[in-house]
Every structure is written in structure tokens, then in C-alpha cells.
Amino acid sequence: MSGERHDHIVKSFDDQLQNVSHQIARMGGMAESQLTSAIDALARRDSDLASRVVNADTGLDGLEQQVEEDVVRVLALRQPVANDLREIIAAFKIASDTERIGDYAVNVAKRVLALNQVPPVQPSHAVPRMAKLVQSIVKDTFDAYVERDADKALDVWHRDAEVDEMYTSLFRELLTYMMEDPRAITPCTHLLFIAKNIERIGDHSTNIAETIHYLVTGAYIEGGRPKGDTSSYAVVEPPEGTAGGDSGGEAGSGQS
Amino acid sequence: MSGERHDHIVKSFDDQLQNVSHQIARMGGMAESQLTSAIDALARRDSDLASRVVNADTGLDGLEQQVEEDVVRVLALRQPVANDLREIIAAFKIASDTERIGDYAVNVAKRVLALNQVPPVQPSHAVPRMAKLVQSIVKDTFDAYVERDADKALDVWHRDAEVDEMYTSLFRELLTYMMEDPRAITPCTHLLFIAKNIERIGDHSTNIAETIHYLVTGAYIEGGRPKGDTSSYAVVEPPEGTAGGDSGGEAGSGQS
């Protein structure tokens, strides 16, 4: 009788862990599909789709809060140790990163709505290319989570440097477009932030990859995170012959 | 004898909790001073100070990892419940948000280094004004943590809307400057991202305020988070008479 009861408790605890783990996978699926829709909305200039992404975000927020409450409940009532504790801690961290990925997808969608109010600009093609890479990284990240695959997580972790490099090159490209045509400034600024949001999604996938690696192996990934984003330091000069190149305009003459 | 031993265990557990809590306060102090230095470096165009901020970031990263390890150790060995569990969960979350605040301060400092390579532009005065507000929010957030003051946390939480509004207005102002003078595009883009980083620091302070409220009262703050940042939707038109206003430039003619 007491043996049965013990089995029951053990099973119920496993169920709780499984449940948290399924919620994370579900959040991952939602974040993936929000990102895909936001990128499609950008590529197709589809404001209806962008609006759907903006309105769908609360689902992900609600799930994150649910996971947090489940985690606290499991910690309080079950007091897990070793692998189970790692599982619970990982869920807590991944839920937070996944919710952030959803937030960034929503911000992309909001900016698509602004972009669709002005004529299209050329560099919006480069952004979906970068987005494709990040989409595949996000997909592989949640595959690695579901499969508990540390090698796949490590692979994701390494690929983020490529995203950073694409972002830095896009940053320069967009600034050059802006210098050539003032009408491109509003759309290119939104594209700049869209690209930044996508790059941040890559960063959060990298966080999740680190957490998965820790979850599966019990060890942190060694070595510093690969960094390819040097855009913070970028200085782009206006091309020769651009208006304002030597006019001493007011905006350039202030002291600070 | 066994009573003594029990006392010893209890005291040691309290020590561990206190220790985690002190580490968080220390992280808060570091993040505050990194932000202050980054903002000073911006206002004074001080590249040496900016470089110091960039190089000091590893301290905060190391402390966050330390807190995470301490939290996992306390959970595994002490299996805290009720208030103690809340304390530990809160530390875990606040450490993560604080580390992000530090990251954003570093990104501000990196962009100051880029800004200092080009002539100063006017709007850099508006950014330090917004930064001052966020600095006071960050300060009050960590005061609320140290004092376990839920009302102060709630006050911080409400003030974030003002930051968002300042950011939205700055976004429009910076875009207008860029349209008036192509030479302002590089510095204004960096200022745009600096402002965005500062706005994100406000968001993370809001997260921390929510966590403090939960820590002290056991309840989540009710109602949606106040939002004043509508910059994602902003469309700014070039002023009349700006170059490229009707030239059909290449950048504006692409299809997507």
C-alpha cells in the first residue's frame, strides 16, 4: 500500500516535470510561428498578417507566467534535486528567453505596419535573408530542447556569430541608403530596428542553447560567446556629392 | 546538542540567503555605476571613460553566473519553501535583469566611442535628459530591493511610461535631424540606439520592480504594464525642400 502510494507520488512528479517541459515546447512553437509570420508579413508587405502577430502576443506572455508558477509550485512542493532540479531551472530560464523572442517578433510586426505606410525600399530583401538564418536557428534550438541534444545546442550557439556579421553589414548598407535619399530614412530606420530585433532573437536562441547544454550535460559551454556584431562601433560617411556634405547644416554644428 | 546543530543549520541557511541578496545588491550597484559612467561619457564625449565601461562588463557577467550557481545550490541542498523560496526565485530573476542592464550600459559606451569619431550633433542633449530619468528609476529600483519596499517598486513600475514617451518623441526628433543633413545620419543612428538601450534599461527596471513586488507581497502587480513607446509605428516625412524629396532616387524605387 505504501509502495503504491510512493509510485503514485513519483509518477505525479514526473507528470509535473513533463508538463512544464511540454509547455516550454509549446512556447517554442508559438515563438517560431510568430517569427515566421512577422517575416512573411515583412516580405509580402502584409499588414493583416502583421496585425495578427501583434494581437497574438498575449498567449506567449500567459504561458510564460504559467511556467513560472508551475516551476515555483514544483520547487515548493517537490523540492527536486540533481537532474530534476536542472530541468526545472532550465524551464524557468528558457521560458523567459522564449517570451522575449515572441516580444521581438511582435516588434518586427509593428514596424512592418509602419513600413507599409511608405513606398518600399531596396534593402528589405537583405533583412528576410538574415531572418531566414535566424528562423533556422530558432527551429534547431527548440529541436535541441525537445531532443535533449547538447551537440545540436552547441551548433546553434556557434551559428550566432554569422547572424551578427550579417547584421553589421546590413547596418552599414542601411545607413548608406539613408544618406542617398532622405525619403529612405523612415523605412530604413524601421528596417534597422527590425534587423536589430532579429539579431536579438538570435542572441536569445544562443541563451537557450547554453541552457540546453547545461541541462543535458550539467556543464556550461566553455569559452566566450562568439561575437560578430561590431555595428556599435560603425561610422559610415555620406557618399561624395550627397546634399549637406559640406553645407555646415544646423544639425551638424551643435556642441555637446 | 541536536538543538545547537539545528540552530547552526538554520543560521547557515539564512547566511546563504543573505549572501545571495547581498550579491544582487552588489550587482545593482555595479549596473548603476556602469550606467552613470556611460551617460557621463556620452555627455562629455569622454572616450576613456567609455572604454572603461566596455572593459568592466565581465564583472557583472561573473556575478550573475555566481548568483545562478548559488541559487541552484541553495535549491538543491536547502529545498526552501514559502518566503525563502520566493527570495531565491526573485534573486534568480533580478540577477538576469541586472546583467542585461549592464549589457545595455556597455552598448551605450560602445556607441559613444563611435560618436566621438564624428562631429557632435544637437540631439545628444535630449538623450542625457532621458538617461537622467532612467538613472533615477534604476536607483529607486535597487533601493526598493534593499528596503523590500513594494510601494516604491510600484512607483518605479508606473514611471516607465514616461521613459517610453520621451523615447518616442526623441525617435521623431532624431529622424528629422537625419533628414536635414546626411552627415547627421551616422551619429543620429547611434543616438537612436543609445536611446533605445536606455529605454530597454527602463524596461528591465520595470521587470525588477515587478519581481520585488512579488517578493514582498507574494502577489503580481495587477493590470497591464503602462506603455508609452509608440515609436515602432512612427512614420516621419522629410521636411519640404529636403534633397531627394522628389528626385525618385534609387533607394526609394525598389520593390519588395
Short mmCIF file of C-alpha atoms in Angstrom, two decimals:
data_model
loop_
_atom_site.label_atom_id
_atom_site.label_comp_id
_atom_site.label_asym_id
_atom_site.label_seq_id
_atom_site.Cartn_x
_atom_site.Cartn_y
_atom_site.Cartn_z
CA MET A 1 0.00 0.00 0.00
CA SER A 2 2.73 2.48 0.94
CA GLY A 3 4.71 1.23 -2.10
CA GLU A 4 1.78 2.05 -4.35
CA ARG A 5 1.46 5.44 -2.82
CA HIS A 6 5.15 6.11 -3.39
CA ASP A 7 4.76 5.11 -7.05
CA HIS A 8 1.87 7.44 -7.33
CA ILE A 9 3.85 10.36 -5.95
CA VAL A 10 6.81 9.60 -8.19
CA LYS A 11 4.62 9.36 -11.26
CA SER A 12 2.81 12.56 -10.43
CA PHE A 13 6.12 14.37 -10.02
CA ASP A 14 7.28 13.08 -13.41
CA ASP A 15 3.99 14.25 -14.84
CA GLN A 16 4.59 17.71 -13.44
CA LEU A 17 8.08 17.86 -14.94
CA GLN A 18 6.77 16.55 -18.26
CA ASN A 19 4.05 19.13 -18.16
CA VAL A 20 6.48 22.02 -17.68
CA SER A 21 8.64 20.62 -20.45
CA HIS A 22 5.66 20.40 -22.81
CA GLN A 23 4.68 23.96 -22.00
CA ILE A 24 8.18 25.09 -23.00
CA ALA A 25 7.96 23.17 -26.28
CA ARG A 26 4.59 24.80 -26.89
CA MET A 27 6.00 28.26 -26.17
CA GLY A 28 8.82 27.46 -28.60
CA GLY A 29 6.30 26.53 -31.29
CA MET A 30 4.38 29.75 -30.73
CA ALA A 31 7.53 31.89 -30.83
CA GLU A 32 8.65 30.15 -34.04
CA SER A 33 5.34 30.72 -35.75
CA GLN A 34 5.13 34.34 -34.58
CA LEU A 35 8.59 34.94 -36.05
CA THR A 36 7.68 33.21 -39.32
CA SER A 37 4.51 35.29 -39.67
CA ALA A 38 6.32 38.53 -38.86
CA ILE A 39 8.97 37.80 -41.51
CA ASP A 40 6.34 36.78 -44.08
CA ALA A 41 4.45 39.98 -43.30
CA LEU A 42 7.65 41.94 -43.95
CA ALA A 43 8.49 40.17 -47.21
CA ARG A 44 4.92 40.39 -48.57
CA ARG A 45 4.08 43.81 -47.09
CA ASP A 46 1.08 42.12 -45.49
CA SER A 47 -0.43 44.42 -42.84
CA ASP A 48 -3.23 41.98 -41.94
CA LEU A 49 -0.72 39.30 -41.07
CA ALA A 50 1.41 41.83 -39.13
CA SER A 51 -1.66 42.86 -37.11
CA ARG A 52 -2.39 39.21 -36.31
CA VAL A 53 1.14 38.82 -34.92
CA VAL A 54 0.77 41.95 -32.77
CA ASN A 55 -2.53 40.72 -31.36
CA ALA A 56 -1.36 37.13 -30.71
CA ASP A 57 1.40 38.03 -28.24
CA THR A 58 -0.63 37.71 -25.05
CA GLY A 59 -0.73 33.92 -25.50
CA LEU A 60 3.02 33.70 -25.05
CA ASP A 61 3.04 36.08 -22.07
CA GLY A 62 0.36 34.00 -20.39
CA LEU A 63 2.26 30.75 -20.97
CA GLU A 64 5.44 32.23 -19.50
CA GLN A 65 3.61 33.23 -16.33
CA GLN A 66 2.08 29.74 -16.22
CA VAL A 67 5.52 28.11 -16.47
CA GLU A 68 6.87 30.37 -13.73
CA GLU A 69 4.00 29.47 -11.43
CA ASP A 70 4.42 25.75 -12.20
CA VAL A 71 8.15 25.97 -11.52
CA VAL A 72 7.63 27.68 -8.16
CA ARG A 73 4.96 25.11 -7.26
CA VAL A 74 7.21 22.17 -8.17
CA LEU A 75 10.10 23.69 -6.20
CA ALA A 76 7.92 24.30 -3.16
CA LEU A 77 6.03 21.00 -3.10
CA ARG A 78 8.51 18.57 -4.65
CA GLN A 79 11.86 20.07 -3.72
CA PRO A 80 13.61 18.42 -6.65
CA VAL A 81 17.36 17.73 -6.70
CA ALA A 82 20.00 16.81 -9.30
CA ASN A 83 18.63 16.27 -12.84
CA ASP A 84 15.08 17.22 -11.89
CA LEU A 85 16.27 20.48 -10.40
CA ARG A 86 18.25 21.21 -13.52
CA GLU A 87 15.19 20.51 -15.64
CA ILE A 88 13.12 22.95 -13.60
CA ILE A 89 15.77 25.69 -13.58
CA ALA A 90 16.23 25.28 -17.34
CA ALA A 91 12.49 25.57 -17.92
CA PHE A 92 12.41 28.80 -15.95
CA LYS A 93 15.22 30.34 -17.98
CA ILE A 94 14.04 29.09 -21.37
CA ALA A 95 10.50 30.36 -20.76
CA SER A 96 11.91 33.83 -20.19
CA ASP A 97 14.08 33.79 -23.34
CA THR A 98 11.23 32.38 -25.41
CA GLU A 99 8.87 35.07 -24.25
CA ARG A 100 11.47 37.66 -25.29
CA ILE A 101 11.71 36.07 -28.75
CA GLY A 102 7.96 36.49 -29.04
CA ASP A 103 8.25 40.15 -27.97
CA TYR A 104 10.84 40.82 -30.64
CA ALA A 105 8.67 39.12 -33.29
CA VAL A 106 5.83 41.44 -32.25
CA ASN A 107 8.10 44.45 -32.54
CA VAL A 108 9.06 43.36 -36.06
CA ALA A 109 5.36 43.11 -36.93
CA LYS A 110 4.64 46.59 -35.51
CA ARG A 111 7.39 48.06 -37.67
CA VAL A 112 6.04 46.23 -40.74
CA LEU A 113 2.81 48.20 -40.19
CA ALA A 114 4.83 51.44 -40.25
CA LEU A 115 6.86 50.30 -43.29
CA ASN A 116 3.69 49.57 -45.23
CA GLN A 117 2.65 53.21 -44.97
CA VAL A 118 5.60 54.34 -47.12
CA PRO A 119 6.96 53.16 -50.50
CA PRO A 120 9.15 50.04 -50.35
CA VAL A 121 12.94 50.35 -50.17
CA GLN A 122 15.52 48.01 -51.64
CA PRO A 123 17.31 46.67 -48.54
CA SER A 124 14.19 44.98 -47.22
CA HIS A 125 15.37 41.96 -49.27
CA ALA A 126 18.53 41.63 -47.20
CA VAL A 127 16.55 41.58 -43.95
CA PRO A 128 14.48 38.47 -44.87
CA ARG A 129 17.77 36.70 -45.79
CA MET A 130 19.13 37.36 -42.32
CA ALA A 131 15.73 36.43 -40.89
CA LYS A 132 15.85 33.05 -42.66
CA LEU A 133 19.08 32.20 -40.90
CA VAL A 134 17.65 33.20 -37.52
CA GLN A 135 14.46 31.25 -38.20
CA SER A 136 16.51 28.10 -38.78
CA ILE A 137 18.49 28.80 -35.61
CA VAL A 138 15.30 29.18 -33.58
CA LYS A 139 13.90 25.96 -35.10
CA ASP A 140 17.09 24.00 -34.31
CA THR A 141 17.15 25.45 -30.80
CA PHE A 142 13.74 24.05 -29.95
CA ASP A 143 14.60 20.78 -31.75
CA ALA A 144 17.65 20.57 -29.49
CA TYR A 145 15.41 21.19 -26.47
CA VAL A 146 12.87 18.52 -27.43
CA GLU A 147 15.61 16.00 -28.34
CA ARG A 148 17.79 16.98 -25.35
CA ASP A 149 20.64 17.23 -27.86
CA ALA A 150 23.70 19.04 -26.46
CA ASP A 151 25.61 18.84 -29.77
CA LYS A 152 22.80 20.50 -31.66
CA ALA A 153 22.67 23.17 -28.97
CA LEU A 154 26.39 23.77 -29.36
CA ASP A 155 25.96 24.03 -33.13
CA VAL A 156 23.23 26.68 -32.69
CA TRP A 157 25.48 28.53 -30.28
CA HIS A 158 28.27 28.76 -32.87
CA ARG A 159 25.97 29.92 -35.69
CA ASP A 160 25.00 33.13 -33.89
CA ALA A 161 28.28 34.78 -34.96
CA GLU A 162 27.12 34.59 -38.59
CA VAL A 163 23.91 36.45 -37.70
CA ASP A 164 25.94 39.17 -36.00
CA GLU A 165 28.11 39.57 -39.08
CA MET A 166 25.09 39.83 -41.39
CA TYR A 167 23.62 42.43 -39.05
CA THR A 168 26.77 44.55 -39.05
CA SER A 169 26.92 44.53 -42.84
CA LEU A 170 23.21 45.37 -43.07
CA PHE A 171 23.69 48.25 -40.63
CA ARG A 172 26.25 49.83 -42.96
CA GLU A 173 24.11 49.17 -46.04
CA LEU A 174 21.03 50.77 -44.50
CA LEU A 175 22.94 53.85 -43.38
CA THR A 176 24.28 54.30 -46.93
CA TYR A 177 20.74 54.11 -48.34
CA MET A 178 19.60 56.72 -45.85
CA MET A 179 22.38 59.07 -46.92
CA GLU A 180 21.42 58.76 -50.57
CA ASP A 181 17.74 59.61 -50.11
CA PRO A 182 16.05 61.35 -47.15
CA ARG A 183 12.78 59.61 -48.05
CA ALA A 184 14.51 56.32 -47.21
CA ILE A 185 15.29 57.42 -43.66
CA THR A 186 11.98 56.43 -42.06
CA PRO A 187 11.73 52.99 -43.74
CA CYS A 188 15.45 52.26 -43.30
CA THR A 189 15.30 53.19 -39.62
CA HIS A 190 12.47 50.72 -39.11
CA LEU A 191 14.42 48.10 -41.10
CA LEU A 192 17.43 48.82 -38.89
CA PHE A 193 15.37 48.09 -35.79
CA ILE A 194 13.77 45.05 -37.45
CA ALA A 195 17.26 43.73 -38.18
CA LYS A 196 18.29 44.51 -34.60
CA ASN A 197 15.22 42.67 -33.27
CA ILE A 198 16.08 39.64 -35.40
CA GLU A 199 19.67 39.77 -34.20
CA ARG A 200 18.39 39.88 -30.59
CA ILE A 201 16.23 36.82 -31.32
CA GLY A 202 19.47 35.11 -32.36
CA ASP A 203 21.01 36.14 -29.01
CA HIS A 204 18.10 34.71 -27.04
CA SER A 205 18.36 31.46 -29.05
CA THR A 206 22.02 31.40 -28.03
CA ASN A 207 20.97 31.82 -24.39
CA ILE A 208 18.54 28.93 -24.77
CA ALA A 209 21.25 26.82 -26.43
CA GLU A 210 23.51 27.48 -23.43
CA THR A 211 20.72 26.47 -21.07
CA ILE A 212 20.04 23.26 -23.04
CA HIS A 213 23.74 22.39 -22.94
CA TYR A 214 23.74 22.88 -19.17
CA LEU A 215 20.51 20.90 -18.83
CA VAL A 216 21.80 17.90 -20.80
CA THR A 217 25.45 17.82 -19.71
CA GLY A 218 25.41 19.64 -16.38
CA ALA A 219 28.25 21.85 -17.66
CA TYR A 220 28.39 25.37 -19.03
CA ILE A 221 29.67 25.87 -22.60
CA GLU A 222 33.32 26.87 -22.33
CA GLY A 223 34.91 29.91 -23.91
CA GLY A 224 33.46 33.33 -24.61
CA ARG A 225 30.43 33.68 -26.80
CA PRO A 226 31.33 34.20 -30.47
CA LYS A 227 30.71 37.85 -31.40
CA GLY A 228 30.44 39.19 -34.92
CA ASP A 229 28.33 42.31 -34.30
CA THR A 230 30.65 45.30 -34.47
CA SER A 231 27.92 47.69 -35.67
CA SER A 232 28.01 49.62 -32.38
CA TYR A 233 31.39 50.97 -33.43
CA ALA A 234 30.44 51.64 -37.08
CA VAL A 235 30.98 55.05 -38.63
CA VAL A 236 29.53 55.43 -42.14
CA GLU A 237 30.43 58.55 -44.14
CA PRO A 238 27.95 60.12 -46.61
CA PRO A 239 28.96 59.32 -50.24
CA GLU A 240 30.60 62.11 -52.30
CA GLY A 241 28.16 64.62 -53.76
CA THR A 242 25.40 63.98 -51.23
CA ALA A 243 23.40 67.01 -50.18
CA GLY A 244 24.69 68.53 -46.95
CA GLY A 245 28.14 67.05 -47.48
CA ASP A 246 29.75 70.46 -46.94
CA SER A 247 26.88 72.82 -46.21
CA GLY A 248 27.52 73.19 -42.47
CA GLY A 249 23.89 72.38 -41.65
CA GLU A 250 22.48 73.16 -38.24
CA ALA A 251 22.22 69.56 -37.20
CA GLY A 252 25.95 69.08 -37.56
CA SER A 253 27.09 72.22 -35.79
CA GLY A 254 25.80 71.74 -32.26
CA GLN A 255 28.17 71.29 -29.35
CA SER A 256 27.69 68.63 -26.70
CA MET B 1 23.38 19.16 21.22
CA SER B 2 20.94 18.40 18.42
CA GLY B 3 19.23 21.74 19.14
CA GLU B 4 22.54 23.51 18.65
CA ARG B 5 23.09 21.68 15.43
CA HIS B 6 19.65 22.71 14.22
CA ASP B 7 20.39 26.35 15.08
CA HIS B 8 23.62 26.08 13.19
CA ILE B 9 21.89 24.76 10.08
CA VAL B 10 19.19 27.42 10.25
CA LYS B 11 21.72 30.18 10.66
CA SER B 12 23.83 28.90 7.81
CA PHE B 13 20.78 28.81 5.57
CA ASP B 14 19.93 32.41 6.49
CA ASP B 15 23.53 33.29 5.75
CA GLN B 16 23.22 31.76 2.30
CA LEU B 17 20.04 33.70 1.57
CA GLN B 18 21.63 36.90 2.88
CA ASN B 19 24.65 36.24 0.75
CA VAL B 20 22.59 35.88 -2.43
CA SER B 21 20.69 39.01 -1.52
CA HIS B 22 23.93 40.96 -0.99
CA GLN B 23 25.27 39.76 -4.32
CA ILE B 24 22.15 41.13 -6.01
CA ALA B 25 22.58 44.48 -4.25
CA ARG B 26 26.20 44.49 -5.39
CA MET B 27 25.19 43.72 -8.98
CA GLY B 28 22.69 46.56 -8.74
CA GLY B 29 25.42 48.93 -7.60
CA MET B 30 27.67 47.89 -10.47
CA ALA B 31 24.90 48.26 -13.05
CA GLU B 32 24.04 51.72 -11.66
CA SER B 33 27.62 52.91 -11.82
CA GLN B 34 28.14 51.45 -15.33
CA LEU B 35 25.06 53.34 -16.49
CA THR B 36 26.20 56.58 -14.83
CA SER B 37 29.64 56.31 -16.43
CA ALA B 38 28.20 55.52 -19.87
CA ILE B 39 25.92 58.56 -19.67
CA ASP B 40 28.73 60.80 -18.41
CA ALA B 41 30.91 59.54 -21.25
CA LEU B 42 28.14 60.48 -23.69
CA ALA B 43 27.55 63.94 -22.24
CA ARG B 44 31.28 64.78 -22.01
CA ARG B 45 32.38 62.94 -25.19
CA ASP B 46 34.83 61.06 -22.98
CA SER B 47 36.23 58.06 -24.85
CA ASP B 48 38.49 56.96 -21.99
CA LEU B 49 35.53 56.66 -19.67
CA ALA B 50 33.51 54.85 -22.37
CA SER B 51 36.36 52.34 -22.82
CA ARG B 52 36.44 51.73 -19.08
CA VAL B 53 32.72 50.88 -19.13
CA VAL B 54 33.21 48.47 -22.06
CA ASN B 55 36.05 46.69 -20.26
CA ALA B 56 34.32 46.50 -16.86
CA ASP B 57 31.36 44.39 -18.05
CA THR B 58 32.84 40.99 -17.28
CA GLY B 59 32.49 41.70 -13.56
CA LEU B 60 28.72 41.80 -13.84
CA ASP B 61 28.59 38.67 -16.04
CA GLY B 62 30.68 36.80 -13.49
CA LEU B 63 28.45 37.89 -10.61
CA GLU B 64 25.32 36.77 -12.46
CA GLN B 65 26.78 33.31 -13.01
CA GLN B 66 27.78 33.25 -9.33
CA VAL B 67 24.23 34.09 -8.24
CA GLU B 68 22.80 31.40 -10.53
CA GLU B 69 25.14 28.80 -9.09
CA ASP B 70 24.34 29.90 -5.52
CA VAL B 71 20.60 29.73 -6.26
CA VAL B 72 20.86 26.21 -7.69
CA ARG B 73 22.99 25.13 -4.71
CA VAL B 74 20.50 26.56 -2.19
CA LEU B 75 17.58 24.92 -4.01
CA ALA B 76 19.35 21.56 -4.14
CA LEU B 77 20.73 21.48 -0.61
CA ARG B 78 18.20 23.52 1.35
CA GLN B 79 14.98 22.98 -0.57
CA PRO B 80 13.47 26.22 0.64
CA VAL B 81 9.73 26.84 0.77
CA ALA B 82 7.40 29.85 1.15
CA ASN B 83 9.19 33.19 1.70
CA ASP B 84 12.64 31.69 1.33
CA LEU B 85 11.73 30.13 -1.98
CA ARG B 86 10.33 33.46 -3.17
CA GLU B 87 13.56 35.17 -2.13
CA ILE B 88 15.61 32.69 -4.13
CA ILE B 89 13.41 32.84 -7.23
CA ALA B 90 13.45 36.64 -7.09
CA ALA B 91 17.26 36.68 -6.86
CA PHE B 92 17.49 34.48 -9.93
CA LYS B 93 15.25 36.77 -11.97
CA ILE B 94 16.73 40.05 -10.74
CA ALA B 95 20.28 38.85 -11.43
CA SER B 96 19.31 38.23 -15.04
CA ASP B 97 17.64 41.64 -15.49
CA THR B 98 20.55 43.40 -13.79
CA GLU B 99 23.07 41.71 -16.04
CA ARG B 100 21.02 42.91 -19.04
CA ILE B 101 21.07 46.48 -17.68
CA GLY B 102 24.85 46.20 -17.55
CA ASP B 103 24.93 44.93 -21.15
CA TYR B 104 22.88 47.87 -22.34
CA ALA B 105 25.16 50.30 -20.49
CA VAL B 106 28.11 48.71 -22.29
CA ASN B 107 26.37 49.09 -25.62
CA VAL B 108 25.79 52.79 -24.88
CA ALA B 109 29.51 53.14 -24.12
CA LYS B 110 30.50 51.39 -27.38
CA ARG B 111 28.33 53.78 -29.35
CA VAL B 112 29.86 56.76 -27.52
CA LEU B 113 33.21 55.62 -28.95
CA ALA B 114 31.69 55.71 -32.46
CA LEU B 115 30.01 59.08 -31.80
CA ASN B 116 33.29 60.61 -30.70
CA GLN B 117 34.79 59.94 -34.13
CA VAL B 118 32.37 62.38 -35.82
CA PRO B 119 31.39 66.00 -35.05
CA PRO B 120 28.79 66.40 -32.27
CA VAL B 121 25.09 66.71 -33.14
CA GLN B 122 22.46 68.70 -31.31
CA PRO B 123 20.07 65.99 -30.07
CA SER B 124 22.68 64.38 -27.85
CA HIS B 125 21.39 66.80 -25.15
CA ALA B 126 17.94 65.22 -25.21
CA VAL B 127 19.39 61.75 -24.67
CA PRO B 128 21.12 62.59 -21.36
CA ARG B 129 17.79 64.10 -20.15
CA MET B 130 16.04 60.81 -20.82
CA ALA B 131 19.01 58.99 -19.31
CA LYS B 132 18.68 61.01 -16.08
CA LEU B 133 15.13 59.79 -15.63
CA VAL B 134 16.17 56.18 -16.22
CA GLN B 135 19.11 56.56 -13.84
CA SER B 136 16.76 57.67 -11.08
CA ILE B 137 14.44 54.75 -11.90
CA VAL B 138 17.33 52.27 -11.66
CA LYS B 139 18.46 53.81 -8.38
CA ASP B 140 14.96 53.63 -6.88
CA THR B 141 14.57 50.05 -8.12
CA PHE B 142 17.59 48.85 -6.18
CA ASP B 143 16.57 50.98 -3.18
CA ALA B 144 13.21 49.18 -3.31
CA TYR B 145 15.05 45.84 -3.41
CA VAL B 146 17.30 46.64 -0.45
CA GLU B 147 14.40 48.11 1.57
CA ARG B 148 11.97 45.38 0.44
CA ASP B 149 9.58 48.25 -0.36
CA ALA B 150 6.63 47.14 -2.54
CA ASP B 151 5.23 50.70 -2.80
CA LYS B 152 8.49 52.06 -4.11
CA ALA B 153 8.60 49.18 -6.60
CA LEU B 154 5.09 50.05 -7.75
CA ASP B 155 6.11 53.69 -8.15
CA VAL B 156 9.08 52.68 -10.34
CA TRP B 157 6.78 50.47 -12.39
CA HIS B 158 4.47 53.40 -13.16
CA ARG B 159 7.30 55.78 -14.11
CA ASP B 160 8.42 53.64 -17.04
CA ALA B 161 5.61 55.01 -19.23
CA GLU B 162 7.26 58.46 -19.06
CA VAL B 163 10.53 56.99 -20.36
CA ASP B 164 8.68 55.39 -23.25
CA GLU B 165 7.06 58.70 -24.16
CA MET B 166 10.40 60.52 -24.08
CA TYR B 167 11.86 57.82 -26.29
CA THR B 168 9.07 58.11 -28.86
CA SER B 169 9.49 61.87 -29.08
CA LEU B 170 13.28 61.51 -29.37
CA PHE B 171 12.84 58.96 -32.15
CA ARG B 172 10.92 61.50 -34.23
CA GLU B 173 13.37 64.29 -33.43
CA LEU B 174 16.39 62.22 -34.46
CA LEU B 175 14.78 61.16 -37.73
CA THR B 176 14.07 64.80 -38.56
CA TYR B 177 17.72 65.71 -37.94
CA MET B 178 18.82 62.90 -40.21
CA MET B 179 16.58 64.17 -42.99
CA GLU B 180 18.03 67.66 -42.73
CA ASP B 181 21.66 66.62 -43.02
CA PRO B 182 23.13 63.33 -44.31
CA ARG B 183 26.20 63.89 -42.15
CA ALA B 184 23.94 63.58 -39.11
CA ILE B 185 22.80 60.08 -40.13
CA THR B 186 25.65 58.12 -38.54
CA PRO B 187 25.67 60.00 -35.22
CA CYS B 188 21.87 60.15 -35.04
CA THR B 189 21.58 56.41 -35.72
CA HIS B 190 23.95 55.72 -32.83
CA LEU B 191 21.96 58.15 -30.65
CA LEU B 192 18.79 56.33 -31.70
CA PHE B 193 20.24 53.04 -30.47
CA ILE B 194 21.63 54.68 -27.33
CA ALA B 195 18.14 55.99 -26.59
CA LYS B 196 16.70 52.54 -27.32
CA ASN B 197 19.24 50.94 -24.96
CA ILE B 198 18.30 53.38 -22.22
CA GLU B 199 14.62 52.70 -22.84
CA ARG B 200 15.35 48.95 -22.54
CA ILE B 201 17.15 49.60 -19.24
CA GLY B 202 13.89 51.19 -18.08
CA ASP B 203 12.03 48.02 -19.16
CA HIS B 204 14.38 45.79 -17.19
CA SER B 205 13.97 48.04 -14.14
CA THR B 206 10.24 47.57 -14.57
CA ASN B 207 10.78 43.79 -14.64
CA ILE B 208 12.81 44.04 -11.44
CA ALA B 209 10.11 46.21 -9.84
CA GLU B 210 7.55 43.51 -10.67
CA THR B 211 9.78 40.86 -9.13
CA ILE B 212 10.29 42.95 -5.97
CA HIS B 213 6.54 43.43 -5.66
CA TYR B 214 6.05 39.67 -5.93
CA LEU B 215 8.89 39.05 -3.48
CA VAL B 216 7.50 41.39 -0.83
CA THR B 217 3.75 40.83 -1.21
CA GLY B 218 3.56 37.40 -2.85
CA ALA B 219 1.26 38.89 -5.49
CA TYR B 220 1.83 40.00 -9.07
CA ILE B 221 1.17 43.66 -9.95
CA GLU B 222 -2.30 43.84 -11.44
CA GLY B 223 -3.21 45.37 -14.78
CA GLY B 224 -1.21 45.63 -17.97
CA ARG B 225 2.15 47.33 -17.98
CA PRO B 226 1.87 51.04 -18.84
CA LYS B 227 3.15 51.59 -22.39
CA GLY B 228 4.09 54.92 -23.89
CA ASP B 229 6.53 53.79 -26.61
CA THR B 230 4.73 54.08 -29.93
CA SER B 231 7.91 54.69 -31.93
CA SER B 232 7.59 51.30 -33.68
CA TYR B 233 4.65 52.72 -35.57
CA ALA B 234 6.20 56.14 -36.29
CA VAL B 235 6.38 57.48 -39.81
CA VAL B 236 8.37 60.70 -40.17
CA GLU B 237 8.23 62.59 -43.50
CA PRO B 238 11.22 64.54 -44.82
CA PRO B 239 10.68 68.33 -44.41
CA GLU B 240 9.79 70.41 -47.52
CA GLY B 241 12.76 71.30 -49.68
CA THR B 242 14.98 68.46 -48.48
CA ALA B 243 17.25 66.93 -51.12
CA GLY B 244 15.76 63.81 -52.69
CA GLY B 245 12.24 64.92 -51.80
CA ASP B 246 11.08 64.36 -55.39
CA SER B 247 14.12 63.01 -57.21
CA GLY B 248 12.97 59.39 -57.49
CA GLY B 249 16.28 58.18 -56.06
CA GLU B 250 17.31 54.54 -56.44
CA ALA B 251 16.85 53.75 -52.77
CA GLY B 252 13.18 54.64 -52.93
CA SER B 253 12.28 52.79 -56.10
CA GLY B 254 12.90 49.16 -55.19
CA GLN B 255 10.04 46.68 -54.96
CA SER B 256 9.72 44.19 -52.14
#
